[in-house]
Amino acid sequence: MLKECIRTKSGLFTPIAVAYALKWELFAPIAALYALKAALSAPIAAVYALKAASSAPIAAVYALKQALFAPIAA
């Protein structure tokens, strides 16, 4: 990509074209890292959602237990 971006119509290199091409060459790996981070974070978020979903029935059983045994304790 760098070679294609830095040549002008006359075939000469220009500092602006070089800077523009270098910007994209340098930021492409950073963008790839952010995409990788997002891809790796999705399964972790799914695990947390699964944990929350599996904890809900346990909380419901605990609340039912509290409701049933509260009159006995009083």
PDB file of N, CA and C in Angstrom:
ATOM      1  N   MET A   1       0.824  -1.190   0.000  1.00  0.00           N
ATOM      2  CA  MET A   1       0.000   0.000   0.000  1.00  0.00           C
ATOM      3  C   MET A   1       0.870   1.255   0.000  1.00  0.00           C
ATOM      4  N   LEU A   2       1.963   1.201   0.704  1.00  0.00           N
ATOM      5  CA  LEU A   2       2.834   2.376   0.811  1.00  0.00           C
ATOM      6  C   LEU A   2       3.345   2.810  -0.562  1.00  0.00           C
ATOM      7  N   LYS A   3       3.775   1.859  -1.356  1.00  0.00           N
ATOM      8  CA  LYS A   3       4.320   2.205  -2.674  1.00  0.00           C
ATOM      9  C   LYS A   3       3.263   2.818  -3.588  1.00  0.00           C
ATOM     10  N   GLU A   4       2.029   2.327  -3.502  1.00  0.00           N
ATOM     11  CA  GLU A   4       0.975   2.859  -4.354  1.00  0.00           C
ATOM     12  C   GLU A   4       0.568   4.270  -3.937  1.00  0.00           C
ATOM     13  N   CYS A   5       0.627   4.562  -2.655  1.00  0.00           N
ATOM     14  CA  CYS A   5       0.134   5.840  -2.155  1.00  0.00           C
ATOM     15  C   CYS A   5       1.138   6.976  -2.298  1.00  0.00           C
ATOM     16  N   ILE A   6       2.414   6.675  -2.372  1.00  0.00           N
ATOM     17  CA  ILE A   6       3.387   7.765  -2.311  1.00  0.00           C
ATOM     18  C   ILE A   6       3.839   8.263  -3.671  1.00  0.00           C
ATOM     19  N   ARG A   7       3.388   7.678  -4.756  1.00  0.00           N
ATOM     20  CA  ARG A   7       3.767   8.150  -6.086  1.00  0.00           C
ATOM     21  C   ARG A   7       2.705   9.137  -6.590  1.00  0.00           C
ATOM     22  N   THR A   8       3.166  10.238  -7.125  1.00  0.00           N
ATOM     23  CA  THR A   8       2.258  11.218  -7.724  1.00  0.00           C
ATOM     24  C   THR A   8       2.149  10.950  -9.216  1.00  0.00           C
ATOM     25  N   LYS A   9       1.398  11.776  -9.930  1.00  0.00           N
ATOM     26  CA  LYS A   9       1.239  11.579 -11.376  1.00  0.00           C
ATOM     27  C   LYS A   9       2.565  11.690 -12.113  1.00  0.00           C
ATOM     28  N   SER A  10       3.448  12.516 -11.614  1.00  0.00           N
ATOM     29  CA  SER A  10       4.746  12.670 -12.282  1.00  0.00           C
ATOM     30  C   SER A  10       5.722  11.569 -11.901  1.00  0.00           C
ATOM     31  N   GLY A  11       5.338  10.715 -10.983  1.00  0.00           N
ATOM     32  CA  GLY A  11       6.214   9.629 -10.583  1.00  0.00           C
ATOM     33  C   GLY A  11       7.182   9.996  -9.484  1.00  0.00           C
ATOM     34  N   LEU A  12       7.034  11.169  -8.890  1.00  0.00           N
ATOM     35  CA  LEU A  12       7.926  11.600  -7.826  1.00  0.00           C
ATOM     36  C   LEU A  12       7.279  11.368  -6.469  1.00  0.00           C
ATOM     37  N   PHE A  13       8.095  11.236  -5.441  1.00  0.00           N
ATOM     38  CA  PHE A  13       7.606  11.069  -4.083  1.00  0.00           C
ATOM     39  C   PHE A  13       7.349  12.447  -3.465  1.00  0.00           C
ATOM     40  N   THR A  14       6.275  12.576  -2.731  1.00  0.00           N
ATOM     41  CA  THR A  14       5.986  13.835  -2.035  1.00  0.00           C
ATOM     42  C   THR A  14       5.907  13.568  -0.545  1.00  0.00           C
ATOM     43  N   PRO A  15       6.350  14.505   0.286  1.00  0.00           N
ATOM     44  CA  PRO A  15       6.296  14.292   1.737  1.00  0.00           C
ATOM     45  C   PRO A  15       4.875  14.099   2.271  1.00  0.00           C
ATOM     46  N   ILE A  16       3.917  14.791   1.684  1.00  0.00           N
ATOM     47  CA  ILE A  16       2.530  14.656   2.161  1.00  0.00           C
ATOM     48  C   ILE A  16       2.005  13.248   1.862  1.00  0.00           C
ATOM     49  N   ALA A  17       2.276  12.765   0.663  1.00  0.00           N
ATOM     50  CA  ALA A  17       1.830  11.419   0.301  1.00  0.00           C
ATOM     51  C   ALA A  17       2.520  10.367   1.157  1.00  0.00           C
ATOM     52  N   VAL A  18       3.801  10.575   1.429  1.00  0.00           N
ATOM     53  CA  VAL A  18       4.538   9.635   2.274  1.00  0.00           C
ATOM     54  C   VAL A  18       3.959   9.621   3.684  1.00  0.00           C
ATOM     55  N   ALA A  19       3.693  10.798   4.236  1.00  0.00           N
ATOM     56  CA  ALA A  19       3.125  10.881   5.584  1.00  0.00           C
ATOM     57  C   ALA A  19       1.755  10.226   5.631  1.00  0.00           C
ATOM     58  N   TYR A  20       0.944  10.449   4.613  1.00  0.00           N
ATOM     59  CA  TYR A  20      -0.394   9.852   4.567  1.00  0.00           C
ATOM     60  C   TYR A  20      -0.312   8.330   4.501  1.00  0.00           C
ATOM     61  N   ALA A  21       0.559   7.841   3.647  1.00  0.00           N
ATOM     62  CA  ALA A  21       0.713   6.396   3.516  1.00  0.00           C
ATOM     63  C   ALA A  21       1.263   5.780   4.794  1.00  0.00           C
ATOM     64  N   LEU A  22       2.232   6.434   5.416  1.00  0.00           N
ATOM     65  CA  LEU A  22       2.801   5.914   6.660  1.00  0.00           C
ATOM     66  C   LEU A  22       1.763   5.884   7.776  1.00  0.00           C
ATOM     67  N   LYS A  23       0.898   6.893   7.777  1.00  0.00           N
ATOM     68  CA  LYS A  23      -0.146   6.921   8.796  1.00  0.00           C
ATOM     69  C   LYS A  23      -0.996   5.656   8.720  1.00  0.00           C
ATOM     70  N   TRP A  24      -1.403   5.274   7.514  1.00  0.00           N
ATOM     71  CA  TRP A  24      -2.232   4.084   7.367  1.00  0.00           C
ATOM     72  C   TRP A  24      -1.443   2.809   7.619  1.00  0.00           C
ATOM     73  N   GLU A  25      -0.173   2.808   7.262  1.00  0.00           N
ATOM     74  CA  GLU A  25       0.656   1.629   7.508  1.00  0.00           C
ATOM     75  C   GLU A  25       0.865   1.420   9.015  1.00  0.00           C
ATOM     76  N   LEU A  26       0.955   2.516   9.770  1.00  0.00           N
ATOM     77  CA  LEU A  26       1.203   2.406  11.207  1.00  0.00           C
ATOM     78  C   LEU A  26      -0.068   2.134  12.003  1.00  0.00           C
ATOM     79  N   PHE A  27      -1.190   2.676  11.540  1.00  0.00           N
ATOM     80  CA  PHE A  27      -2.420   2.519  12.324  1.00  0.00           C
ATOM     81  C   PHE A  27      -3.179   1.241  12.008  1.00  0.00           C
ATOM     82  N   ALA A  28      -2.857   0.574  10.935  1.00  0.00           N
ATOM     83  CA  ALA A  28      -3.536  -0.683  10.605  1.00  0.00           C
ATOM     84  C   ALA A  28      -3.318  -1.754  11.677  1.00  0.00           C
ATOM     85  N   PRO A  29      -2.092  -1.959  12.180  1.00  0.00           N
ATOM     86  CA  PRO A  29      -1.926  -2.956  13.246  1.00  0.00           C
ATOM     87  C   PRO A  29      -2.665  -2.587  14.535  1.00  0.00           C
ATOM     88  N   ILE A  30      -2.748  -1.281  14.825  1.00  0.00           N
ATOM     89  CA  ILE A  30      -3.463  -0.856  16.032  1.00  0.00           C
ATOM     90  C   ILE A  30      -4.946  -1.167  15.895  1.00  0.00           C
ATOM     91  N   ALA A  31      -5.502  -0.896  14.721  1.00  0.00           N
ATOM     92  CA  ALA A  31      -6.911  -1.218  14.476  1.00  0.00           C
ATOM     93  C   ALA A  31      -7.142  -2.727  14.569  1.00  0.00           C
ATOM     94  N   ALA A  32      -6.182  -3.496  14.089  1.00  0.00           N
ATOM     95  CA  ALA A  32      -6.299  -4.956  14.175  1.00  0.00           C
ATOM     96  C   ALA A  32      -6.280  -5.416  15.620  1.00  0.00           C
ATOM     97  N   LEU A  33      -5.475  -4.773  16.448  1.00  0.00           N
ATOM     98  CA  LEU A  33      -5.444  -5.138  17.870  1.00  0.00           C
ATOM     99  C   LEU A  33      -6.762  -4.824  18.562  1.00  0.00           C
ATOM    100  N   TYR A  34      -7.364  -3.680  18.230  1.00  0.00           N
ATOM    101  CA  TYR A  34      -8.674  -3.354  18.812  1.00  0.00           C
ATOM    102  C   TYR A  34      -9.738  -4.356  18.370  1.00  0.00           C
ATOM    103  N   ALA A  35      -9.685  -4.784  17.111  1.00  0.00           N
ATOM    104  CA  ALA A  35     -10.635  -5.783  16.626  1.00  0.00           C
ATOM    105  C   ALA A  35     -10.424  -7.114  17.346  1.00  0.00           C
ATOM    106  N   LEU A  36      -9.171  -7.478  17.559  1.00  0.00           N
ATOM    107  CA  LEU A  36      -8.869  -8.715  18.282  1.00  0.00           C
ATOM    108  C   LEU A  36      -9.358  -8.642  19.720  1.00  0.00           C
ATOM    109  N   LYS A  37      -9.154  -7.483  20.343  1.00  0.00           N
ATOM    110  CA  LYS A  37      -9.626  -7.295  21.722  1.00  0.00           C
ATOM    111  C   LYS A  37     -11.141  -7.447  21.799  1.00  0.00           C
ATOM    112  N   ALA A  38     -11.845  -6.857  20.846  1.00  0.00           N
ATOM    113  CA  ALA A  38     -13.308  -6.970  20.827  1.00  0.00           C
ATOM    114  C   ALA A  38     -13.735  -8.416  20.604  1.00  0.00           C
ATOM    115  N   ALA A  39     -13.022  -9.113  19.731  1.00  0.00           N
ATOM    116  CA  ALA A  39     -13.362 -10.512  19.456  1.00  0.00           C
ATOM    117  C   ALA A  39     -13.107 -11.390  20.673  1.00  0.00           C
ATOM    118  N   LEU A  40     -12.063 -11.089  21.425  1.00  0.00           N
ATOM    119  CA  LEU A  40     -11.770 -11.883  22.619  1.00  0.00           C
ATOM    120  C   LEU A  40     -12.675 -11.522  23.792  1.00  0.00           C
ATOM    121  N   SER A  41     -13.170 -10.300  23.817  1.00  0.00           N
ATOM    122  CA  SER A  41     -14.037  -9.876  24.911  1.00  0.00           C
ATOM    123  C   SER A  41     -15.443 -10.449  24.795  1.00  0.00           C
ATOM    124  N   ALA A  42     -15.875 -10.770  23.589  1.00  0.00           N
ATOM    125  CA  ALA A  42     -17.234 -11.281  23.396  1.00  0.00           C
ATOM    126  C   ALA A  42     -17.470 -12.601  24.144  1.00  0.00           C
ATOM    127  N   PRO A  43     -16.579 -13.588  24.073  1.00  0.00           N
ATOM    128  CA  PRO A  43     -16.815 -14.811  24.845  1.00  0.00           C
ATOM    129  C   PRO A  43     -16.801 -14.579  26.357  1.00  0.00           C
ATOM    130  N   ILE A  44     -15.978 -13.651  26.795  1.00  0.00           N
ATOM    131  CA  ILE A  44     -15.929 -13.352  28.228  1.00  0.00           C
ATOM    132  C   ILE A  44     -17.257 -12.752  28.674  1.00  0.00           C
ATOM    133  N   ALA A  45     -17.802 -11.845  27.863  1.00  0.00           N
ATOM    134  CA  ALA A  45     -19.108 -11.268  28.179  1.00  0.00           C
ATOM    135  C   ALA A  45     -20.188 -12.346  28.174  1.00  0.00           C
ATOM    136  N   ALA A  46     -20.082 -13.299  27.271  1.00  0.00           N
ATOM    137  CA  ALA A  46     -21.048 -14.396  27.227  1.00  0.00           C
ATOM    138  C   ALA A  46     -20.973 -15.253  28.489  1.00  0.00           C
ATOM    139  N   VAL A  47     -19.773 -15.469  28.984  1.00  0.00           N
ATOM    140  CA  VAL A  47     -19.616 -16.242  30.218  1.00  0.00           C
ATOM    141  C   VAL A  47     -20.256 -15.512  31.396  1.00  0.00           C
ATOM    142  N   TYR A  48     -20.053 -14.183  31.473  1.00  0.00           N
ATOM    143  CA  TYR A  48     -20.687 -13.416  32.544  1.00  0.00           C
ATOM    144  C   TYR A  48     -22.202 -13.448  32.436  1.00  0.00           C
ATOM    145  N   ALA A  49     -22.729 -13.383  31.211  1.00  0.00           N
ATOM    146  CA  ALA A  49     -24.182 -13.454  31.023  1.00  0.00           C
ATOM    147  C   ALA A  49     -24.706 -14.824  31.431  1.00  0.00           C
ATOM    148  N   LEU A  50     -23.973 -15.871  31.085  1.00  0.00           N
ATOM    149  CA  LEU A  50     -24.371 -17.220  31.478  1.00  0.00           C
ATOM    150  C   LEU A  50     -24.336 -17.384  32.995  1.00  0.00           C
ATOM    151  N   LYS A  51     -23.318 -16.811  33.621  1.00  0.00           N
ATOM    152  CA  LYS A  51     -23.214 -16.869  35.078  1.00  0.00           C
ATOM    153  C   LYS A  51     -24.400 -16.159  35.728  1.00  0.00           C
ATOM    154  N   ALA A  52     -24.762 -14.990  35.204  1.00  0.00           N
ATOM    155  CA  ALA A  52     -25.906 -14.256  35.745  1.00  0.00           C
ATOM    156  C   ALA A  52     -27.196 -15.042  35.536  1.00  0.00           C
ATOM    157  N   ALA A  53     -27.331 -15.672  34.370  1.00  0.00           N
ATOM    158  CA  ALA A  53     -28.540 -16.448  34.090  1.00  0.00           C
ATOM    159  C   ALA A  53     -28.632 -17.682  34.980  1.00  0.00           C
ATOM    160  N   SER A  54     -27.507 -18.298  35.265  1.00  0.00           N
ATOM    161  CA  SER A  54     -27.539 -19.484  36.112  1.00  0.00           C
ATOM    162  C   SER A  54     -27.696 -19.122  37.583  1.00  0.00           C
ATOM    163  N   SER A  55     -27.350 -17.897  37.954  1.00  0.00           N
ATOM    164  CA  SER A  55     -27.513 -17.468  39.340  1.00  0.00           C
ATOM    165  C   SER A  55     -28.949 -17.071  39.666  1.00  0.00           C
ATOM    166  N   ALA A  56     -29.725 -16.727  38.658  1.00  0.00           N
ATOM    167  CA  ALA A  56     -31.102 -16.283  38.892  1.00  0.00           C
ATOM    168  C   ALA A  56     -31.960 -17.369  39.545  1.00  0.00           C
ATOM    169  N   PRO A  57     -31.946 -18.616  39.080  1.00  0.00           N
ATOM    170  CA  PRO A  57     -32.743 -19.636  39.761  1.00  0.00           C
ATOM    171  C   PRO A  57     -32.298 -19.883  41.209  1.00  0.00           C
ATOM    172  N   ILE A  58     -31.004 -19.783  41.443  1.00  0.00           N
ATOM    173  CA  ILE A  58     -30.495 -19.972  42.801  1.00  0.00           C
ATOM    174  C   ILE A  58     -31.022 -18.865  43.710  1.00  0.00           C
ATOM    175  N   ALA A  59     -31.021 -17.642  43.200  1.00  0.00           N
ATOM    176  CA  ALA A  59     -31.553 -16.527  43.973  1.00  0.00           C
ATOM    177  C   ALA A  59     -33.043 -16.698  44.214  1.00  0.00           C
ATOM    178  N   ALA A  60     -33.767 -17.226  43.228  1.00  0.00           N
ATOM    179  CA  ALA A  60     -35.205 -17.449  43.391  1.00  0.00           C
ATOM    180  C   ALA A  60     -35.474 -18.511  44.450  1.00  0.00           C
ATOM    181  N   VAL A  61     -34.692 -19.574  44.457  1.00  0.00           N
ATOM    182  CA  VAL A  61     -34.848 -20.624  45.478  1.00  0.00           C
ATOM    183  C   VAL A  61     -34.535 -20.071  46.858  1.00  0.00           C
ATOM    184  N   TYR A  62     -33.497 -19.252  46.951  1.00  0.00           N
ATOM    185  CA  TYR A  62     -33.146 -18.648  48.236  1.00  0.00           C
ATOM    186  C   TYR A  62     -34.261 -17.731  48.732  1.00  0.00           C
ATOM    187  N   ALA A  63     -34.827 -16.935  47.824  1.00  0.00           N
ATOM    188  CA  ALA A  63     -35.926 -16.045  48.215  1.00  0.00           C
ATOM    189  C   ALA A  63     -37.151 -16.847  48.643  1.00  0.00           C
ATOM    190  N   LEU A  64     -37.430 -17.944  47.945  1.00  0.00           N
ATOM    191  CA  LEU A  64     -38.560 -18.805  48.325  1.00  0.00           C
ATOM    192  C   LEU A  64     -38.311 -19.429  49.695  1.00  0.00           C
ATOM    193  N   LYS A  65     -37.095 -19.855  49.943  1.00  0.00           N
ATOM    194  CA  LYS A  65     -36.736 -20.425  51.244  1.00  0.00           C
ATOM    195  C   LYS A  65     -36.932 -19.395  52.349  1.00  0.00           C
ATOM    196  N   GLN A  66     -36.503 -18.174  52.100  1.00  0.00           N
ATOM    197  CA  GLN A  66     -36.683 -17.112  53.098  1.00  0.00           C
ATOM    198  C   GLN A  66     -38.158 -16.850  53.350  1.00  0.00           C
ATOM    199  N   ALA A  67     -38.954 -16.862  52.290  1.00  0.00           N
ATOM    200  CA  ALA A  67     -40.389 -16.601  52.433  1.00  0.00           C
ATOM    201  C   ALA A  67     -41.088 -17.726  53.184  1.00  0.00           C
ATOM    202  N   LEU A  68     -40.663 -18.966  52.965  1.00  0.00           N
ATOM    203  CA  LEU A  68     -41.311 -20.099  53.625  1.00  0.00           C
ATOM    204  C   LEU A  68     -40.915 -20.220  55.096  1.00  0.00           C
ATOM    205  N   PHE A  69     -39.683 -19.930  55.408  1.00  0.00           N
ATOM    206  CA  PHE A  69     -39.217 -20.124  56.768  1.00  0.00           C
ATOM    207  C   PHE A  69     -39.319 -18.875  57.641  1.00  0.00           C
ATOM    208  N   ALA A  70     -39.655 -17.746  57.053  1.00  0.00           N
ATOM    209  CA  ALA A  70     -39.805 -16.533  57.857  1.00  0.00           C
ATOM    210  C   ALA A  70     -40.921 -16.666  58.893  1.00  0.00           C
ATOM    211  N   PRO A  71     -42.099 -17.217  58.540  1.00  0.00           N
ATOM    212  CA  PRO A  71     -43.133 -17.371  59.585  1.00  0.00           C
ATOM    213  C   PRO A  71     -42.713 -18.326  60.706  1.00  0.00           C
ATOM    214  N   ILE A  72     -41.930 -19.331  60.366  1.00  0.00           N
ATOM    215  CA  ILE A  72     -41.483 -20.289  61.387  1.00  0.00           C
ATOM    216  C   ILE A  72     -40.501 -19.610  62.345  1.00  0.00           C
ATOM    217  N   ALA A  73     -39.615 -18.795  61.797  1.00  0.00           N
ATOM    218  CA  ALA A  73     -38.623 -18.121  62.629  1.00  0.00           C
ATOM    219  C   ALA A  73     -39.274 -17.058  63.511  1.00  0.00           C
ATOM    220  N   ALA A  74     -40.368 -16.486  63.070  1.00  0.00           N
ATOM    221  CA  ALA A  74     -41.034 -15.442  63.856  1.00  0.00           C
ATOM    222  C   ALA A  74     -41.857 -16.092  64.905  1.00  0.00           C
TER     223      ALA A  74
END
